Coordinates of C-alpha atoms in Angstrom, one line a residue:
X39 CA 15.3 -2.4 -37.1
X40 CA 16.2 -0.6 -34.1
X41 CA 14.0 2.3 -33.5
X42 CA 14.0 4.6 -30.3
X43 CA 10.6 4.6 -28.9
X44 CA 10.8 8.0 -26.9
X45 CA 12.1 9.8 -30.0
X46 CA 9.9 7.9 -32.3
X47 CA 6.5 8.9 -30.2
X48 CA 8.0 12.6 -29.5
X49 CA 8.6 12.9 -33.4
X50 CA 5.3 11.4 -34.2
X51 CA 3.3 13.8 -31.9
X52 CA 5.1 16.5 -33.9
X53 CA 4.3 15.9 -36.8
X54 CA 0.9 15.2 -36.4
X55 CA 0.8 18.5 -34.8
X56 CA 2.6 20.1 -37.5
X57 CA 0.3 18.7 -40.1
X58 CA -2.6 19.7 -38.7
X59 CA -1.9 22.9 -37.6
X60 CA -0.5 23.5 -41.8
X61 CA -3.7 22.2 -42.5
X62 CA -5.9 24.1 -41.4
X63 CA -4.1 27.5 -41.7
X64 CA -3.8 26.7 -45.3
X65 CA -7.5 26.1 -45.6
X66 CA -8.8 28.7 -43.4
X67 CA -5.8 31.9 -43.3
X68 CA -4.8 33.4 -46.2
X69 CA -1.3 33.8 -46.8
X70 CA -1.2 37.0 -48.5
X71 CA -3.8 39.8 -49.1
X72 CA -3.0 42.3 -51.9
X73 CA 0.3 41.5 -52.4
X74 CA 1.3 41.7 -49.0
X75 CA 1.9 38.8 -46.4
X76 CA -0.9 37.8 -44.9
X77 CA -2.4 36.8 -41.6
X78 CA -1.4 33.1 -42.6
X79 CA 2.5 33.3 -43.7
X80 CA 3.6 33.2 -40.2
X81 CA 1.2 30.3 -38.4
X82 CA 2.0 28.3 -41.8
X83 CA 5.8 29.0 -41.4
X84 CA 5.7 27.8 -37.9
X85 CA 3.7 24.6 -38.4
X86 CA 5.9 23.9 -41.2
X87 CA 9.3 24.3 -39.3
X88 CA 7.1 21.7 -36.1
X89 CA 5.7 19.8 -39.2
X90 CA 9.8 19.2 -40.1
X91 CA 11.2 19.0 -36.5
X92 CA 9.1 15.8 -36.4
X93 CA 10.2 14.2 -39.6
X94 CA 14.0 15.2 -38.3
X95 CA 13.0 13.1 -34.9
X96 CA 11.7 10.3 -36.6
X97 CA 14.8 10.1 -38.8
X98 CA 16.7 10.0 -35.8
X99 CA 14.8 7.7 -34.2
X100 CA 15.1 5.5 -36.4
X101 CA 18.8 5.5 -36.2
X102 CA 19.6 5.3 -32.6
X103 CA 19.7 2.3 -30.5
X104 CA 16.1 2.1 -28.5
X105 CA 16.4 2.7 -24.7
X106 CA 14.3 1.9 -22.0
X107 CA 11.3 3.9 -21.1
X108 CA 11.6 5.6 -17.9
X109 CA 8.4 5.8 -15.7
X110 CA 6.1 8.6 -15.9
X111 CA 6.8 11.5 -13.1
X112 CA 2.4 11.2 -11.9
X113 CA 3.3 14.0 -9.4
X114 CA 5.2 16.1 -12.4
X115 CA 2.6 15.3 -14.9
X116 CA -0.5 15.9 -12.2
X117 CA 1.1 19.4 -11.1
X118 CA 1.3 20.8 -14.7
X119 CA -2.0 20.3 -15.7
X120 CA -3.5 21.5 -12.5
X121 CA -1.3 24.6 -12.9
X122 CA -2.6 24.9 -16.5
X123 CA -6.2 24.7 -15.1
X124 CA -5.7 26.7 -12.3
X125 CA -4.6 29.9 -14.5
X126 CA -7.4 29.1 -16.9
X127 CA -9.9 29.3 -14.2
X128 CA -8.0 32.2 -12.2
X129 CA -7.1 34.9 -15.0
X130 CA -10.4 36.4 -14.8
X131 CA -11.9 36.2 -11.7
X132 CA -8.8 36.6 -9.6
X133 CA -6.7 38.4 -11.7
X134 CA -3.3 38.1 -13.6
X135 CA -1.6 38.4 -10.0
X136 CA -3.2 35.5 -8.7
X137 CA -3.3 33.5 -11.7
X138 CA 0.4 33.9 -12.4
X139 CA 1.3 33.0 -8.4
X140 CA -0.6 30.0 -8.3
X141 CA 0.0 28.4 -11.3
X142 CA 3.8 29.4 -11.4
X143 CA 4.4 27.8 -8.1
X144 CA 2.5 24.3 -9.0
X145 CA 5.1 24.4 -12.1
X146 CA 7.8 25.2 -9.9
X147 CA 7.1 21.9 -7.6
X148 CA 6.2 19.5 -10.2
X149 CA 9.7 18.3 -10.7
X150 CA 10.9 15.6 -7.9
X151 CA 14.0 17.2 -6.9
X152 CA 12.4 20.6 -6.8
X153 CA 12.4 22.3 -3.0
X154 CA 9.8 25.3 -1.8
X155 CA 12.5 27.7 -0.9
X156 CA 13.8 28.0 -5.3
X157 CA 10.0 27.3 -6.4
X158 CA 8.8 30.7 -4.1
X159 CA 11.8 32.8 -5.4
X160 CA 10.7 31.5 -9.1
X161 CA 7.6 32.5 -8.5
X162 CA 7.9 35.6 -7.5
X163 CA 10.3 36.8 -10.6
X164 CA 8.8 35.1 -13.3
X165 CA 5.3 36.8 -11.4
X166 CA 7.1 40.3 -11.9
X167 CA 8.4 39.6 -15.3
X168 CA 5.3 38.6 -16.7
X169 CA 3.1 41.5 -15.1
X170 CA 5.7 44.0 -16.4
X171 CA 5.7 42.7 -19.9
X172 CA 2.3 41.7 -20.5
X173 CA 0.5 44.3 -18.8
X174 CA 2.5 47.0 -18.3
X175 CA 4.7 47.0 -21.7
X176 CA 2.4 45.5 -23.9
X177 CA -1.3 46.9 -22.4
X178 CA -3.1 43.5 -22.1
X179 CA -6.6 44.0 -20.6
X180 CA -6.1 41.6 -18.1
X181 CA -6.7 42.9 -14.7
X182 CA -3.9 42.2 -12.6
X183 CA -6.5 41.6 -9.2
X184 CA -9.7 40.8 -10.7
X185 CA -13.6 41.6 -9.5
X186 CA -13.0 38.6 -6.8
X187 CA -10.6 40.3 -5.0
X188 CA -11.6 43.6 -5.1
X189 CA -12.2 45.3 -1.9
X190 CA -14.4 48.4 -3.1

């Protein structure tokens, strides 16, 4: 049996993913409260829709010729998590401002063929876009430069 191993893993991860996320919003969210939906119908709707994205990837996995497995990107994989950490541990002491700069830029520069000139311009719209949505439009209490920062 040929299987493709990339698709195969991806499709796993998925639905393992999917399971448990149905799981435990089944066992812990109710899905409707006096008739009307609930706070569960939509996280169980989702993890169902992962939950059959992965059975669709293993089918086709399973009917596609395997390829070779390419080698893992370190730099790539390194950069994301540290950008990941970085806004974790900046958000609050910092500031959304900070946070977003920082960890938008180590994104931007993960990818091999990225160069510093697109990754600053990236960073500096996708900073904008998320302040004005998230704090301005939709009032998260996120400071946007936090107690660190402040000069007073």
């Amino acid at each position: 049996m040929n299987t493709n191993i990339k698709d195969m893993g991806s499709g796993v991860m998925f639905l393992v993913i999917g399971l448990a996320f149905t799981w435990n919003t089944w066992r812990h969210l109710p899905l409707t409260t006096d008739g009307a939906i609930g706070p569960g119908s939509f996280p169980l709707g989702i993890s169902l829709i992962v939950t059959g994205f992965g059975v669709g990837l293993i089918i086709k996995a399973m009917r596609t010729a395997p390829e070779g497995l390419t080698p893992i990107s370190w730099r790539g994989l390194t950069l994301i998590v540290l950008s990941v950490l970085v806004f974790a541990l900046f958000i609050e002491r910092l500031g959304v401002l900070p946070a977003l700069l920082a960890s938008t830029f180590l994104a931007a520069i993960a990818p091999s063929d990225s160069n510093w000139k697109t990754a600053v311009i990236v960073t500096v719209a996708l900073t904008a876009f998320c302040i004005g949505v998230f704090i301005y439009a939709l009032g998260l209490p996120y400071p946007v430069i936090g107690p660190w920062l402040r000069l007073t």
